[in-house]
Short mmCIF file of C-alpha atoms in Angstrom, two decimals:
data_model
loop_
_atom_site.label_atom_id
_atom_site.label_comp_id
_atom_site.label_asym_id
_atom_site.label_seq_id
_atom_site.Cartn_x
_atom_site.Cartn_y
_atom_site.Cartn_z
CA UNK A 1329 88.86 78.19 96.10
CA UNK A 1330 91.47 75.50 96.82
CA UNK A 1331 94.72 76.56 95.28
CA UNK A 1332 96.57 73.61 96.06
CA UNK A 1333 94.02 72.02 93.58
CA UNK A 1334 95.10 73.59 90.70
CA UNK A 1335 98.81 74.02 91.40
CA UNK A 1336 101.18 71.74 89.12
CA UNK A 1337 103.54 70.50 92.11
CA UNK A 1338 106.70 70.61 89.95
CA UNK A 1339 107.92 73.33 91.11
CA UNK A 1340 109.86 74.33 94.20
CA UNK A 1341 106.99 77.26 94.81
CA UNK A 1342 103.43 77.61 95.31
CA UNK A 1343 100.88 80.42 94.09
CA UNK A 1344 97.85 80.36 97.68
CA UNK A 1345 95.17 82.91 97.11
CA UNK A 1346 94.84 85.07 100.29
CA UNK A 1347 92.04 87.27 98.50
CA UNK A 1348 89.48 87.34 95.74
CA UNK A 1349 87.24 90.56 94.85
CA UNK A 1350 84.59 91.02 92.50
CA UNK A 1351 83.24 94.50 93.33
CA UNK A 1352 84.02 95.30 89.51
CA UNK A 1353 81.58 94.80 87.02
CA UNK A 1354 83.71 94.86 83.52
CA UNK A 1355 86.47 92.77 82.61
CA UNK A 1356 89.65 94.31 85.20
CA UNK A 1357 92.33 95.70 83.20
CA UNK A 1358 95.21 96.47 85.05
CA UNK A 1359 96.55 96.84 88.52
CA UNK A 1360 98.83 98.55 90.72
CA UNK A 1361 100.46 99.00 93.77
CA UNK A 1362 100.71 101.70 95.85
CA UNK A 1363 104.41 101.79 97.11
CA UNK A 1364 104.27 103.68 100.44
CA UNK A 1365 100.70 102.69 102.08
CA UNK A 1366 98.68 99.20 101.95
CA UNK A 1367 97.01 100.06 99.21
CA UNK A 1368 95.86 98.40 96.29
CA UNK A 1369 94.07 99.65 93.08
CA UNK A 1370 92.69 98.67 90.15
CA UNK A 1371 90.82 99.60 86.96
CA UNK A 1372 88.33 98.36 84.93
CA UNK A 1373 86.37 98.89 81.42
CA UNK A 1374 83.43 99.50 84.05
CA UNK A 1375 85.00 102.89 84.41
CA UNK A 1376 86.05 102.90 87.64
CA UNK A 1377 89.00 102.33 90.46
CA UNK A 1378 88.57 99.85 92.98
CA UNK A 1379 91.13 100.33 96.62
CA UNK A 1380 91.99 97.51 98.20
CA UNK A 1381 93.60 97.68 101.86
CA UNK A 1382 95.77 94.92 103.92
CA UNK A 1383 96.93 95.16 107.22
CA UNK A 1384 100.28 93.15 108.44
CA UNK A 1385 98.61 89.96 108.77
CA UNK A 1386 98.06 89.76 105.21
CA UNK A 1387 94.45 90.37 105.75
CA UNK A 1388 92.26 92.50 102.30
CA UNK A 1389 89.65 94.48 101.97
CA UNK A 1390 87.82 96.74 99.76
CA UNK A 1391 88.43 100.24 100.75
CA UNK A 1392 86.71 102.44 98.60
CA UNK A 1393 85.53 102.96 94.59
CA UNK A 1394 86.20 105.73 92.66
CA UNK A 1395 83.79 106.39 89.86
CA UNK A 1396 86.34 108.39 87.55
CA UNK A 1397 83.80 110.02 85.59
CA UNK A 1398 85.80 108.83 82.90
CA UNK A 1399 83.40 108.32 79.65
CA UNK A 1400 85.32 104.82 78.39
CA UNK A 1401 87.39 101.89 79.67
CA UNK A 1402 90.15 102.66 82.21
CA UNK A 1403 92.77 100.80 81.02
CA UNK A 1404 95.55 101.15 83.40
CA UNK A 1405 96.59 102.84 87.07
CA UNK A 1406 99.93 103.67 88.43
CA UNK A 1407 101.02 105.48 91.88
CA UNK A 1408 103.71 108.28 92.34
CA UNK A 1409 106.44 107.25 94.05
CA UNK A 1410 105.26 109.36 97.45
CA UNK A 1411 102.43 106.95 97.14
CA UNK A 1412 99.69 109.81 97.71
CA UNK A 1413 98.99 110.83 94.07
CA UNK A 1414 97.32 107.97 91.60
CA UNK A 1415 97.65 108.94 87.08
CA UNK A 1416 94.35 106.56 85.49
CA UNK A 1417 94.81 106.11 80.59
CA UNK A 1418 91.79 105.93 79.56
CA UNK A 1419 90.11 104.78 76.42
CA UNK A 1420 88.42 108.76 76.25
CA UNK A 1421 91.87 109.97 75.77
CA UNK A 1422 92.19 111.34 78.87
CA UNK A 1423 94.57 110.83 81.55
CA UNK A 1424 93.39 111.90 85.48
CA UNK A 1425 95.47 112.57 88.60
CA UNK A 1426 94.35 111.91 91.44
CA UNK A 1427 94.32 112.92 94.78
CA UNK A 1428 93.13 113.07 98.44
CA UNK A 1429 91.95 115.74 99.81
CA UNK A 1430 93.24 116.01 103.61
CA UNK A 1431 91.61 115.50 106.63
CA UNK A 1432 89.58 118.53 107.69
CA UNK A 1433 90.86 117.91 111.08
CA UNK A 1434 93.81 116.42 112.10
CA UNK A 1435 93.94 113.26 112.02
CA UNK A 1436 90.29 113.30 110.70
CA UNK A 1437 88.73 110.82 107.73
CA UNK A 1438 90.50 111.66 104.01
CA UNK A 1439 88.55 113.23 101.71
CA UNK A 1440 87.33 112.23 98.28
CA UNK A 1441 89.49 111.61 95.97
CA UNK A 1442 90.08 114.95 93.52
CA UNK A 1443 90.98 114.18 89.71
CA UNK A 1444 92.97 116.69 87.41
CA UNK A 1445 92.41 115.76 84.01
CA UNK A 1446 95.23 115.61 81.25
CA UNK A 1447 94.59 116.10 77.44
CA UNK A 1448 96.46 115.79 74.15
CA UNK A 1449 96.10 111.88 73.13
CA UNK A 1450 93.88 111.99 70.41
CA UNK A 1451 92.74 109.19 70.87
CA UNK A 1452 92.85 105.89 73.73
CA UNK A 1453 95.59 106.04 76.17
CA UNK A 1454 96.62 102.50 77.45
CA UNK A 1455 99.20 102.94 79.89
CA UNK A 1456 100.65 106.10 82.45
CA UNK A 1457 103.87 105.22 84.29
CA UNK A 1458 105.60 107.28 86.57
CA UNK A 1459 109.50 108.13 86.60
CA UNK A 1460 111.07 106.84 89.97
CA UNK A 1461 111.45 110.38 91.44
CA UNK A 1462 108.21 110.96 90.93
CA UNK A 1463 108.84 114.65 88.82
CA UNK A 1464 107.98 112.78 85.23
CA UNK A 1465 105.37 111.66 84.08
CA UNK A 1466 104.88 109.45 80.76
CA UNK A 1467 101.88 108.51 78.56
CA UNK A 1468 101.22 106.34 75.42
CA UNK A 1469 97.97 105.73 73.23
CA UNK A 1470 97.23 104.40 70.21
CA UNK A 1471 97.70 107.77 68.13
CA UNK A 1472 101.22 106.07 68.06
CA UNK A 1473 102.90 108.70 70.28
CA UNK A 1474 104.35 108.57 74.03
CA UNK A 1475 104.64 111.82 75.79
CA UNK A 1476 106.10 113.09 78.99
CA UNK A 1477 105.03 115.62 81.70
CA UNK A 1478 106.47 117.65 83.81
CA UNK A 1479 105.11 117.14 87.03
CA UNK A 1480 105.31 120.55 88.44
CA UNK A 1481 103.82 121.43 92.24
CA UNK A 1482 100.10 122.21 92.76
CA UNK A 1483 99.01 119.32 90.55
CA UNK A 1484 100.16 121.53 87.19
CA UNK A 1485 101.46 119.38 84.28
CA UNK A 1486 103.75 120.58 81.42
CA UNK A 1487 104.23 118.55 78.44
CA UNK A 1488 108.31 118.40 77.57
CA UNK A 1489 108.23 115.84 74.95
CA UNK A 1490 105.57 114.39 71.89
CA UNK A 1491 107.44 111.05 70.73
CA UNK A 1492 106.14 109.94 67.97
CA UNK A 1493 108.90 107.21 67.16
CA UNK A 1494 106.53 104.39 66.82
CA UNK A 1495 104.09 103.30 63.89
CA UNK A 1496 101.18 101.72 65.18
CA UNK A 1497 99.86 101.68 68.74
CA UNK A 1498 101.81 102.06 72.05
CA UNK A 1499 100.72 99.39 74.13
CA UNK A 1500 103.12 99.94 77.76
CA UNK A 1501 105.41 102.74 78.59
CA UNK A 1502 108.23 102.02 81.46
CA UNK A 1503 110.59 104.24 83.47
CA UNK A 1504 113.91 102.75 84.48
CA UNK A 1505 113.79 102.14 88.36
CA UNK A 1506 116.03 105.31 89.17
CA UNK A 1507 117.37 106.78 86.47
CA UNK A 1508 115.32 108.92 83.86
CA UNK A 1509 115.01 106.61 80.85
CA UNK A 1510 112.11 105.92 79.31
CA UNK A 1511 111.03 102.47 77.52
CA UNK A 1512 107.39 102.54 75.40
CA UNK A 1513 106.22 98.80 73.86
CA UNK A 1514 104.06 98.67 71.04
CA UNK A 1515 101.61 96.86 68.20
CA UNK A 1516 104.68 97.72 65.50
CA UNK A 1517 106.38 94.61 67.49
CA UNK A 1518 109.19 97.15 68.62
CA UNK A 1519 110.56 99.03 71.94
CA UNK A 1520 111.72 102.14 71.98
CA UNK A 1521 113.70 103.80 74.35
CA UNK A 1522 114.39 107.19 75.41
CA UNK A 1523 116.14 109.88 77.44
CA UNK A 1524 115.93 113.69 77.54
CA UNK A 1525 119.61 115.16 75.76
CA UNK A 1526 119.69 118.41 78.66
CA UNK A 1527 119.91 120.84 75.43
CA UNK A 1528 117.57 119.34 73.39
CA UNK A 1529 114.23 117.44 73.61
CA UNK A 1530 113.52 114.18 74.56
CA UNK A 1531 114.81 111.70 72.04
CA UNK A 1532 114.75 107.76 71.33
CA UNK A 1533 118.36 106.36 71.34
CA UNK A 1534 117.65 102.62 70.83
CA UNK A 1535 115.29 100.74 69.37
CA UNK A 1536 115.02 97.23 70.15
CA UNK A 1537 113.87 94.95 67.64
CA UNK A 1538 113.21 90.67 67.88
CA UNK A 1539 108.94 90.51 68.82
CA UNK A 1540 107.65 88.87 65.73
CA UNK A 1541 104.34 90.57 66.82
CA UNK A 1542 102.53 92.84 69.30
CA UNK A 1543 104.33 93.97 72.62
CA UNK A 1544 102.30 94.09 75.05
CA UNK A 1545 103.95 95.04 78.15
CA UNK A 1546 107.52 95.58 80.05
CA UNK A 1547 109.21 95.77 83.44
CA UNK A 1548 112.53 96.76 84.06
CA UNK A 1549 114.76 94.50 87.06
CA UNK A 1550 115.06 96.21 90.17
CA UNK A 1551 118.51 96.53 90.02
CA UNK A 1552 117.44 98.62 86.31
CA UNK A 1553 120.42 96.94 84.48
CA UNK A 1554 117.48 94.12 82.90
CA UNK A 1555 114.68 95.01 81.21
CA UNK A 1556 111.75 91.97 80.07
CA UNK A 1557 109.46 92.14 77.52
CA UNK A 1558 106.41 90.41 77.11
CA UNK A 1559 104.58 89.99 73.34
CA UNK A 1560 102.13 88.45 71.37
CA UNK A 1561 104.56 86.57 70.17
CA UNK A 1562 104.55 83.95 73.02
CA UNK A 1563 108.39 85.24 74.06
CA UNK A 1564 108.53 87.50 77.24
CA UNK A 1565 112.18 88.70 75.73
CA UNK A 1566 115.11 89.71 78.08
CA UNK A 1567 117.20 92.53 77.62
CA UNK A 1568 120.97 93.86 78.99
CA UNK A 1569 122.23 97.49 79.74
CA UNK A 1570 125.48 96.86 78.01
CA UNK A 1571 126.70 100.62 77.84
CA UNK A 1572 125.10 103.93 78.66
CA UNK A 1573 122.72 103.98 76.15
CA UNK A 1574 123.48 100.80 74.33
CA UNK A 1575 120.29 97.57 75.49
CA UNK A 1576 121.08 94.07 73.75
CA UNK A 1577 118.71 90.83 73.39
CA UNK A 1578 120.37 88.33 76.25
CA UNK A 1579 117.71 85.59 76.33
CA UNK A 1580 113.85 84.36 75.18
CA UNK A 1581 111.20 82.58 77.83
CA UNK A 1582 108.28 80.51 76.81
CA UNK A 1583 105.85 79.49 78.85
CA UNK A 1584 102.47 80.64 77.37
CA UNK A 1585 100.31 79.18 74.60
CA UNK A 1586 98.30 82.40 74.11
CA UNK A 1587 99.28 86.29 73.96
CA UNK A 1588 101.69 87.18 77.11
CA UNK A 1589 99.47 90.33 77.51
CA UNK A 1590 101.58 91.39 81.53
CA UNK A 1591 105.50 91.49 83.14
CA UNK A 1592 106.88 92.31 86.33
CA UNK A 1593 109.87 92.00 88.39
CA UNK A 1594 109.82 92.03 91.53
CA UNK A 1595 112.49 91.55 94.01
CA UNK A 1596 112.93 88.01 95.23
CA UNK A 1597 113.88 86.84 97.93
CA UNK A 1598 116.69 88.03 97.94
CA UNK A 1599 119.35 85.36 97.51
CA UNK A 1600 122.53 85.66 96.38
CA UNK A 1601 122.85 86.74 92.51
CA UNK A 1602 119.35 87.57 92.78
CA UNK A 1603 117.97 89.92 90.49
CA UNK A 1604 114.40 88.99 91.53
CA UNK A 1605 111.27 87.12 90.51
CA UNK A 1606 110.09 87.56 87.37
CA UNK A 1607 105.68 87.25 86.33
CA UNK A 1608 103.94 86.87 83.83
CA UNK A 1609 100.54 86.16 82.98
CA UNK A 1610 97.63 86.35 79.77
CA UNK A 1611 94.99 85.12 77.44
CA UNK A 1612 96.04 81.35 78.81
CA UNK A 1613 94.76 82.33 82.20
CA UNK A 1614 98.50 80.64 83.28
CA UNK A 1615 100.65 82.30 86.14
CA UNK A 1616 104.82 82.04 85.25
CA UNK A 1617 106.87 82.62 87.50
CA UNK A 1618 110.41 82.54 86.86
CA UNK A 1619 113.78 83.42 89.38
CA UNK A 1620 116.41 85.00 87.99
CA UNK A 1621 119.69 85.24 89.17
CA UNK A 1622 122.94 87.31 87.63
CA UNK A 1623 125.95 85.47 88.22
CA UNK A 1624 129.13 87.05 88.10
CA UNK A 1625 129.97 86.30 85.25
CA UNK A 1626 127.81 88.28 82.80
CA UNK A 1627 124.68 85.65 82.52
CA UNK A 1628 121.42 86.51 82.85
CA UNK A 1629 119.91 82.79 84.37
CA UNK A 1630 116.11 81.66 84.91
CA UNK A 1631 114.61 79.03 86.29
CA UNK A 1632 110.36 78.48 86.15
CA UNK A 1633 109.89 78.55 90.06
CA UNK A 1634 106.12 78.35 89.88
CA UNK A 1635 103.31 77.88 87.48
CA UNK A 1636 99.56 77.97 88.62
CA UNK A 1637 96.75 77.46 85.96
CA UNK A 1638 93.65 78.84 85.59
CA UNK A 1639 94.68 81.42 87.68
CA UNK A 1640 91.19 83.37 87.03
CA UNK A 1641 89.21 80.26 86.32
CA UNK A 1642 88.28 80.66 82.72
CA UNK A 1643 89.62 84.24 81.76
CA UNK A 1644 92.12 85.79 80.22
CA UNK A 1645 94.38 87.28 83.04
CA UNK A 1646 95.52 90.62 81.78
CA UNK A 1647 97.51 92.48 84.27
CA UNK A 1648 100.26 91.24 87.02
CA UNK A 1649 101.99 92.73 89.52
CA UNK A 1650 104.14 92.69 92.43
CA UNK A 1651 103.98 94.41 95.60
CA UNK A 1652 106.80 96.84 95.48
CA UNK A 1653 106.82 97.35 99.65
CA UNK A 1654 109.68 95.89 101.50
CA UNK A 1655 109.50 92.32 102.98
CA UNK A 1656 106.07 92.09 101.15
CA UNK A 1657 107.54 90.71 97.87
CA UNK A 1658 106.11 87.17 97.85
CA UNK A 1659 102.67 89.34 97.53
CA UNK A 1660 101.19 89.24 93.96
CA UNK A 1661 98.07 90.57 91.98
CA UNK A 1662 96.27 89.66 89.36
CA UNK A 1663 93.25 91.28 87.21
CA UNK A 1664 91.33 89.21 84.51
CA UNK A 1665 88.63 89.08 82.21
CA UNK A 1666 85.94 87.58 85.35
CA UNK A 1667 85.31 91.47 86.33
CA UNK A 1668 87.68 90.63 89.65
CA UNK A 1669 91.03 90.95 91.10
CA UNK A 1670 92.95 87.99 93.10
CA UNK A 1671 96.29 88.75 94.82
CA UNK A 1672 98.46 85.24 95.82
CA UNK A 1673 100.80 84.90 98.40
CA UNK A 1674 104.16 82.66 96.78
CA UNK A 1675 105.43 80.13 99.36
CA UNK A 1676 108.08 77.35 99.29
CA UNK A 1677 106.60 73.89 98.79
CA UNK A 1678 107.00 71.68 102.41
CA UNK B 1430 78.55 106.25 54.65
CA UNK B 1431 77.60 107.85 50.73
CA UNK B 1432 81.83 108.52 50.96
CA UNK B 1433 82.36 104.72 51.42
CA UNK B 1434 83.85 103.39 48.63
CA UNK B 1435 82.41 99.88 46.78
CA UNK B 1436 84.84 97.03 46.69
CA UNK B 1437 82.53 95.08 45.16
CA UNK B 1438 80.05 96.34 43.37
CA UNK B 1439 79.11 93.28 41.77
CA UNK B 1440 79.59 90.32 44.39
CA UNK B 1441 78.55 86.20 43.81
CA UNK B 1442 75.51 85.28 45.53
CA UNK B 1443 75.47 81.58 46.63
CA UNK B 1444 72.38 79.38 47.67
CA UNK B 1445 72.36 79.34 51.91
CA UNK B 1446 72.57 75.57 52.56
CA UNK B 1447 69.93 74.51 55.04
CA UNK B 1448 69.61 75.55 58.04
CA UNK B 1449 71.39 73.02 61.00
CA UNK B 1450 68.70 71.05 62.91
CA UNK B 1451 69.13 73.06 66.36
CA UNK B 1452 68.52 76.58 64.36
CA UNK B 1453 64.99 74.78 63.24
CA UNK B 1454 64.34 73.66 66.94
CA UNK B 1455 65.20 77.54 68.33
CA UNK B 1456 63.05 79.54 65.36
CA UNK B 1457 59.93 78.20 66.00
CA UNK B 1458 61.35 79.98 69.73
CA UNK B 1459 59.97 83.01 70.74
CA UNK B 1460 63.20 83.67 72.20
CA UNK B 1461 65.49 82.72 69.22
CA UNK B 1462 67.67 85.58 69.57
CA UNK B 1463 69.75 85.61 72.39
CA UNK B 1464 68.02 84.41 75.30
CA UNK B 1465 67.85 80.47 74.06
CA UNK B 1466 71.99 80.97 72.29
CA UNK B 1467 74.31 78.25 73.26
CA UNK B 1468 74.34 80.17 76.71
CA UNK B 1469 71.64 78.81 78.04
CA UNK B 1470 73.14 74.85 77.32
CA UNK B 1471 75.25 73.21 80.11
CA UNK B 1472 78.69 74.35 81.03
CA UNK B 1473 80.86 70.99 79.84
CA UNK B 1474 79.00 70.61 76.85
CA UNK B 1475 81.18 70.71 73.64
CA UNK B 1476 79.59 72.96 71.35
CA UNK B 1477 79.72 71.24 67.06
CA UNK B 1478 81.28 73.83 64.23
CA UNK B 1479 77.99 73.88 62.59
CA UNK B 1480 76.26 75.48 65.73
CA UNK B 1481 79.57 78.38 65.64
CA UNK B 1482 78.23 78.73 62.22
CA UNK B 1483 74.45 79.26 62.81
CA UNK B 1484 75.19 81.91 65.14
CA UNK B 1485 77.14 83.90 62.54
CA UNK B 1486 75.68 82.46 58.70
CA UNK B 1487 72.84 85.21 58.48
CA UNK B 1488 75.03 88.60 59.94
CA UNK B 1489 74.28 90.86 56.82
CA UNK B 1490 77.50 92.23 54.97
CA UNK B 1491 78.30 95.65 55.48
CA UNK B 1492 78.01 96.67 51.77
CA UNK B 1493 75.34 94.60 50.05
CA UNK B 1494 71.42 93.38 51.69
CA UNK B 1495 72.46 90.10 51.61
CA UNK B 1496 73.82 87.50 54.36
CA UNK B 1497 78.17 86.50 55.32
CA UNK B 1498 76.52 82.68 54.11
CA UNK B 1499 74.99 84.18 50.52
CA UNK B 1500 78.32 85.75 49.90
CA UNK B 1501 80.51 82.88 50.70
CA UNK B 1502 82.30 84.82 53.30
CA UNK B 1503 81.19 82.40 56.19
CA UNK B 1504 80.68 78.66 55.50
CA UNK B 1505 80.52 76.24 57.82
CA UNK B 1506 83.66 73.73 57.40
CA UNK B 1507 86.21 77.54 58.21
CA UNK B 1508 85.02 76.85 61.50
CA UNK B 1509 86.88 75.02 63.93
CA UNK B 1510 86.41 74.28 67.25
CA UNK B 1511 88.83 72.21 69.42
CA UNK B 1512 87.74 72.26 73.34
CA UNK B 1513 87.27 75.74 74.32
CA UNK B 1514 88.86 77.31 71.59
CA UNK B 1515 87.20 78.48 68.24
CA UNK B 1516 88.59 79.09 65.11
CA UNK B 1517 86.81 80.67 62.03
CA UNK B 1518 88.13 82.14 58.87
CA UNK B 1519 85.66 83.90 57.03
CA UNK B 1520 86.72 85.26 53.24
CA UNK B 1521 86.27 88.08 51.64
CA UNK B 1522 84.53 88.85 48.64
CA UNK B 1523 87.83 90.56 46.80
CA UNK B 1524 91.28 90.72 48.32
CA UNK B 1525 91.51 94.78 48.26
CA UNK B 1526 88.28 94.33 50.37
CA UNK B 1527 88.66 97.53 52.89
CA UNK B 1528 85.13 95.88 54.55
CA UNK B 1529 87.19 92.87 56.51
CA UNK B 1530 87.50 94.75 59.53
CA UNK B 1531 83.99 95.22 59.88
CA UNK B 1532 83.02 91.95 58.99
CA UNK B 1533 85.52 89.89 61.07
CA UNK B 1534 84.73 92.44 64.26
CA UNK B 1535 81.19 91.89 63.29
CA UNK B 1536 81.24 87.85 64.07
CA UNK B 1537 83.50 88.31 66.96
CA UNK B 1538 81.03 90.15 68.59
CA UNK B 1539 78.43 88.10 67.99
CA UNK B 1540 80.24 85.46 69.31
CA UNK B 1541 81.44 87.20 72.12
CA UNK B 1542 77.18 88.13 73.10
CA UNK B 1543 76.46 84.61 72.39
CA UNK B 1544 79.33 81.81 73.45
CA UNK B 1545 79.60 81.44 76.79
CA UNK B 1546 82.85 82.89 78.62
CA UNK B 1547 85.06 80.10 78.50
CA UNK B 1548 84.78 79.74 74.82
CA UNK B 1549 88.63 81.68 73.17
CA UNK B 1550 87.21 82.70 69.83
CA UNK B 1551 90.08 83.27 66.79
CA UNK B 1552 88.81 85.36 63.88
CA UNK B 1553 91.15 85.04 60.60
CA UNK B 1554 90.82 85.53 56.95
CA UNK B 1555 91.29 83.11 54.76
CA UNK B 1556 95.48 82.45 54.06
CA UNK B 1557 95.84 84.88 50.63
CA UNK B 1558 92.28 85.60 50.42
CA UNK B 1559 93.31 88.97 51.13
CA UNK B 1560 95.84 92.03 49.85
CA UNK B 1561 96.70 93.40 54.06
CA UNK B 1562 95.71 89.32 55.45
CA UNK B 1563 98.76 90.00 58.65
CA UNK B 1564 97.31 93.23 59.04
CA UNK B 1565 93.82 92.32 59.09
CA UNK B 1566 94.53 89.31 61.24
CA UNK B 1567 96.13 91.21 63.98
CA UNK B 1568 93.55 94.01 64.70
CA UNK B 1569 90.94 91.27 64.87
CA UNK B 1570 92.18 89.04 67.21
CA UNK B 1571 93.70 92.62 69.80
CA UNK B 1572 91.55 92.33 72.67
CA UNK B 1573 92.25 95.82 73.38
CA UNK B 1574 91.70 97.28 70.09
CA UNK B 1575 88.39 95.01 70.16
CA UNK B 1576 87.79 96.24 73.27
CA UNK B 1577 88.30 100.17 72.37
CA UNK B 1578 86.33 99.43 69.09
CA UNK B 1579 83.59 98.37 70.90
CA UNK B 1580 83.23 102.04 73.13
CA UNK B 1581 83.88 103.45 69.42
CA UNK B 1582 79.79 104.68 68.56
CA UNK B 1583 79.92 105.24 65.49
CA UNK B 1584 81.86 101.88 64.95
CA UNK B 1585 79.41 99.82 66.35
CA UNK B 1586 76.39 101.94 64.87
CA UNK B 1587 78.39 99.59 61.79
CA UNK B 1588 78.13 96.68 63.43
CA UNK B 1589 74.99 96.56 65.05
CA UNK B 1590 73.29 96.56 61.34
CA UNK B 1591 75.24 93.55 60.55
CA UNK B 1592 74.22 92.11 63.53
CA UNK B 1593 70.55 92.74 63.38
CA UNK B 1594 69.67 89.95 60.97
CA UNK B 1595 72.18 87.19 62.62
CA UNK B 1596 69.30 86.16 64.76
CA UNK B 1597 67.41 84.54 61.70
CA UNK B 1598 70.24 81.80 61.87
CA UNK B 1599 69.62 80.72 58.22
CA UNK B 1600 65.81 81.31 58.23
CA UNK B 1601 64.42 83.29 55.75
CA UNK B 1602 63.31 86.58 57.83
#
């Protein structure tokens, strides 16, 4: 496709499509870039997970498709920080933990993806996320709970907390990029923040209110000082860490005219005062990219630097994700109701 | 289903309006149900509110052996189309109707199966017509909840029963 035709020309940057995959048979819900290896994972209502490989020239190809064995939609995927383990969250209420068998001989082809199932949620599991150290896993569900699991050796998991703070479905969980702070977003319009009390259990230390409808997605800034939340109220809210256990609203972004399903906060291009690039997408089919700057005076400035309409033709776009690997921060992937996964590169307009 | 409370035991029944022209045509076809639906029409052709109404008027109410049109739950003026956006409003027969989510889900599934995928459909109860208006609307327009509902066997059974008559499009069986 000629991406240029779809571009709005009033921005400094543009999104050029570099790959498109239509191997899923149904709606693609979610994506996760492997943090250490050149792999991108996608999951779908077709109950499968696809893996795509890319090389140093930016050429993408499908590597494999995993039939997960989940009996319903695979709603979310997440890689462990090691890049070796993949977690899946399914509407069948289960969480899958996937590891690839070691090659039989040194240098040989790696083996099959093996699965361990985590049970506990009562109904649809909607999101899964690893903490930055990889020692904790969080899951959430329509059953209104957030579970924190401790990752033990040999694919053993122990539930160390069941958080029952939300009054409705929990749509998303996200970990702080360096500390063990967990955030969850819900159909009850709120965001909750949790930490582990060393003498007690995990507990919620703050409720972030302000959104006027379902909060669908959360993204911490790479520096860890900010949090972005995306909602059915058509806004993205920005929150700043004011003290160790205190977050406060610091701004609001508008730029979508239907539900915003996903936000991702990438490293950006490393300018001074740079707080990275924030990308958002949703039911209006649009991808927006904001350049975020955090000058010394404590404010957080945002500027829309690229926007792309009809990114998946007429379809909703369910997920947007920046590549987290060093030097690849200009790569963005999206997943849509058109059953496709697309990869984009953001480039300056000459 | 015998344990389900009856929300409106004696609903008012309304005489159905005449089928619109397009459904008269398709009613004579052997393929009147899904095949000759609006899906077959060309990509850019506009869809009229009447055609949307035709698709949903003969859905059976989950509580009564009557259609949504006969119960005046749906009507042609309650459908709005603007480009690729379709807005369907429906009126529960009583303000405490516990079946509203099922009715809305049936309307949504019917349109999901019949309309080309370029259409974005919003389904809402008529303002002021339901005690839990916001919560019904929120649920019906949350695509994740709708997707999960469609994978729930017992729920989809109820919806399929409501939809079994939808292909009549205002015709008597």
